[in-house]
XYZ file of C-alpha atoms in Angstrom:
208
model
C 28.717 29.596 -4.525
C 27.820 33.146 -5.775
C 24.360 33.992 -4.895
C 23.883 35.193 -8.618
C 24.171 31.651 -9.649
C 22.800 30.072 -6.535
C 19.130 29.340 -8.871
C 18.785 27.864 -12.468
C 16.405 29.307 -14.533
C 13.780 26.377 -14.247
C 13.925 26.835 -10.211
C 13.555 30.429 -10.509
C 10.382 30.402 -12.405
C 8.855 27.938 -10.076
C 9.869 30.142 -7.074
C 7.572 32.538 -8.778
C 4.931 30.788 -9.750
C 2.715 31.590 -7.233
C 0.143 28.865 -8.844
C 1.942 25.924 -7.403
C 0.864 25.834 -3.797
C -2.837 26.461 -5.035
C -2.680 23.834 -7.364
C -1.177 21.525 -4.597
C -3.680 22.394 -1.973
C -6.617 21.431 -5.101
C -4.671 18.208 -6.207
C -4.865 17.520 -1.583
C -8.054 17.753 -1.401
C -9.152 15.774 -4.695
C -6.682 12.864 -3.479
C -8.667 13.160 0.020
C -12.136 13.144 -1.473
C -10.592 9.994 -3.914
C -9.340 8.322 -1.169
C -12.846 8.866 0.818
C -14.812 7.417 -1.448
C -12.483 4.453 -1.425
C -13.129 3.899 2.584
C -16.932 4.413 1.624
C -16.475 1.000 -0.624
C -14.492 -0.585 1.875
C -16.847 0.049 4.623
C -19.937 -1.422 2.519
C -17.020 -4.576 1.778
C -16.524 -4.825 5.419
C -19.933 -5.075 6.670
C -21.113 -7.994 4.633
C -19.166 -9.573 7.434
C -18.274 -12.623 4.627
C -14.648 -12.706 6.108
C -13.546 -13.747 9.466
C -11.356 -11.303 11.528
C -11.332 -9.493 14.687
C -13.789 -7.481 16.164
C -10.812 -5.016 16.669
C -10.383 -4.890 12.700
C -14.351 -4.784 11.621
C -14.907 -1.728 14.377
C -11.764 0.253 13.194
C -12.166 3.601 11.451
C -10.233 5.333 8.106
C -7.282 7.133 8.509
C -6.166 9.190 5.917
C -3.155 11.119 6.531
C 0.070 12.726 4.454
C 3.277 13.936 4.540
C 5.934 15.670 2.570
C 9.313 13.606 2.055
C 9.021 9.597 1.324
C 12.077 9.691 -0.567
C 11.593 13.290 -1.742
C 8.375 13.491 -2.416
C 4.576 13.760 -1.033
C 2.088 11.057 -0.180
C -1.283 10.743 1.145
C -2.287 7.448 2.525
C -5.659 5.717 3.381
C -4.934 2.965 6.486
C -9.151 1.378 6.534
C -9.300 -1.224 7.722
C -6.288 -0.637 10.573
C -4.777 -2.221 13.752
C -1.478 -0.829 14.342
C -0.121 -3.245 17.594
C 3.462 -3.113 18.699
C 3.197 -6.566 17.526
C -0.187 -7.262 15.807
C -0.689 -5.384 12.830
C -3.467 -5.867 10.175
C -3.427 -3.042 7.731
C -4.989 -2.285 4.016
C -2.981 0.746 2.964
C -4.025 2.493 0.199
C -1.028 5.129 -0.713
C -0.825 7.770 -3.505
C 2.938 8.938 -3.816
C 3.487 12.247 -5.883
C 5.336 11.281 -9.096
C 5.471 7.707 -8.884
C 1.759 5.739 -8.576
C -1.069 4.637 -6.447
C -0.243 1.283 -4.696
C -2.807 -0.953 -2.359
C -0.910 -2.904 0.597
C -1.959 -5.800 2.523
C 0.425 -5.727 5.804
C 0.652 -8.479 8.730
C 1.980 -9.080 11.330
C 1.702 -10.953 14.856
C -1.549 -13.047 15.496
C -2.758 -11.655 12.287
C -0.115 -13.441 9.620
C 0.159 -16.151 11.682
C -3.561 -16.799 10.923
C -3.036 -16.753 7.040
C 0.669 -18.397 6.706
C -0.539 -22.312 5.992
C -2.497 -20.558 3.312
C 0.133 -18.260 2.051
C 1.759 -20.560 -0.255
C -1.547 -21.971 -1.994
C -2.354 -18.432 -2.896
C 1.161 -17.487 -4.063
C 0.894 -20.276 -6.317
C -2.406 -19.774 -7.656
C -1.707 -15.809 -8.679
C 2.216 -16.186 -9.539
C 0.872 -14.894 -12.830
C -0.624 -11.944 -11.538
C 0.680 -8.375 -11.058
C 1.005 -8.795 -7.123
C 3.922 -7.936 -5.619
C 5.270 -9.364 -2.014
C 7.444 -7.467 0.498
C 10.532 -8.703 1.014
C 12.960 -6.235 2.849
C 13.403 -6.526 6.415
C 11.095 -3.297 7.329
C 7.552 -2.867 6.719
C 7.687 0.273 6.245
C 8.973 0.683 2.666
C 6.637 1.382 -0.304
C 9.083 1.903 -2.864
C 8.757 -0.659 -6.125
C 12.504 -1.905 -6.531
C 14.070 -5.564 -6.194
C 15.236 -5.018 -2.647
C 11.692 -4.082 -1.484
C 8.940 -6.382 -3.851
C 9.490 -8.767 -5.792
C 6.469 -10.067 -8.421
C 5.364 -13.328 -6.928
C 6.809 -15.045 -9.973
C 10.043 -13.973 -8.969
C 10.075 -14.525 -5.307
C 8.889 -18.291 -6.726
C 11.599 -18.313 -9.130
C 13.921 -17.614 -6.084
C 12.916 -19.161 -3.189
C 13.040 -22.692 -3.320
C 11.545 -23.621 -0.196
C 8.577 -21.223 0.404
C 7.142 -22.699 3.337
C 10.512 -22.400 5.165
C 10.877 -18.587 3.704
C 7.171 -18.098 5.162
C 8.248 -19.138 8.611
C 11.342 -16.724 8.929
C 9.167 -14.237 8.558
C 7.641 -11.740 11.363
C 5.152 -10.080 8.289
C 3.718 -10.227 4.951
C 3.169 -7.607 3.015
C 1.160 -8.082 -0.473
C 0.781 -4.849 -2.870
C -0.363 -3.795 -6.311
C 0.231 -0.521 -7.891
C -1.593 1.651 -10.482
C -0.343 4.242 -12.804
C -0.674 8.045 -11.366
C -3.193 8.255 -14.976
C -5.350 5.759 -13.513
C -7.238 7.719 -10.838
C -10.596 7.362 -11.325
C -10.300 3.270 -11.376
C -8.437 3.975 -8.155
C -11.228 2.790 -5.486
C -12.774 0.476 -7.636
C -9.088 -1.254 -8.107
C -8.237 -1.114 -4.513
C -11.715 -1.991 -3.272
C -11.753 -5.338 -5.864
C -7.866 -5.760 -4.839
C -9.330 -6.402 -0.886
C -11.993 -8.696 -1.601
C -9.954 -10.862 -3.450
C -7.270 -10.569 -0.335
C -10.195 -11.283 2.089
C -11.571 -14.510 0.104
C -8.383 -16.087 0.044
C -6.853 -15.509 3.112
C -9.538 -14.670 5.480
C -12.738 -16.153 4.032
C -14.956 -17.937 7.128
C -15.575 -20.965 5.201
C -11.659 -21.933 4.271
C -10.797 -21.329 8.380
């Protein structure tokens, strides 16, 4: 390639734009300070101690961190309240990924989805009309919203037959919502009223 060519006009005008990284560092440390307040709500949720989980759960501390390439692009996550096991995980992820939207993530594994599977399919049913997605690739790990990641719960109704018996060959669950990019300032109330509803159906003390 000739290096004359090597930039288009529209890269070469960001190159100089010495605005950008300024802008990204603000845009940082507003998504921190968003994301904070969120693990302010969530601490107040978690110490009404209405739900019933581990001590190793209700003593656990927010993590936010970020990075710079999921798929291409930045993110900055909130993990409160966290266990990260090699086998046991119990994780409310709250995730903001640059040009795409905010999503809220319910993920278990080990002891702790084996403590909410006989309830699993009563609360698909009852919120099949809802805008809740469900995990259904083989890793964890992926946050992207396409068919061979989440599935509505409608659909993963509409396909599985036998949802008990899809349950059990499972070794997680993984139940998300997402918000708009727009939609920032509803962001903690959203995710905050997106937990307690995940709490009182799976985890509540007096349905154990």
């Amino acid at each position: 390639m000739n290096p004359e060519q090597m930039f288009t006009d529209e890269e070469l005008e960001l190159l100089f734009d010495s605005r950008f990284f300024e802008l990204k560092a603000s845009i940082n440390q507003k998504l921190t300070d968003l994301l904070g307040l969120l693990a302010e709500l969530l601490k107040a949720e978690i110490a009404m101690k209405e739900i019933a989980l581990h001590d190793e759960v209700l003593q656990s501390n927010p993590k936010i961190s970020r990075g710079e390439n999921y798929k291409g692009f930045p993110w900055m996550v909130l993990d409160y309240p966290r266990v990260f096991k090699q086998n046991d995980v119990f994780a409310f992820r709250s995730l903001c990924w640059w040009g795409h939207e905010f999503s809220f993530t319910l993920h278990l594994s080990g002891l702790y989805f084996d403590a909410v599977k006989k309830r699993l399919p009563a609360f698909l049913a009852a919120f099949r009309e809802e805008q809740i997605f469900i995990g259904i690739s083989d890793t964890p790990w992926n946050y992207y919203f396409e068919k061979d990641n989440y599935l509505l719960i409608e659909e993963l109704l509409k396909q599985e037959n036998d949802i008990p018996d899809w349950i059990s060959h499972r070794t997680f669950i993984k139940i998300s919502k997402k918000t708009n990019l727009q939609n920032f300032s509803a962001v903690p109330g959203e995710a905050n009223t997106f937990y307690r509803m995940l709490m009182g159906q799976l985890f509540n003390k007096e349905n154990l």
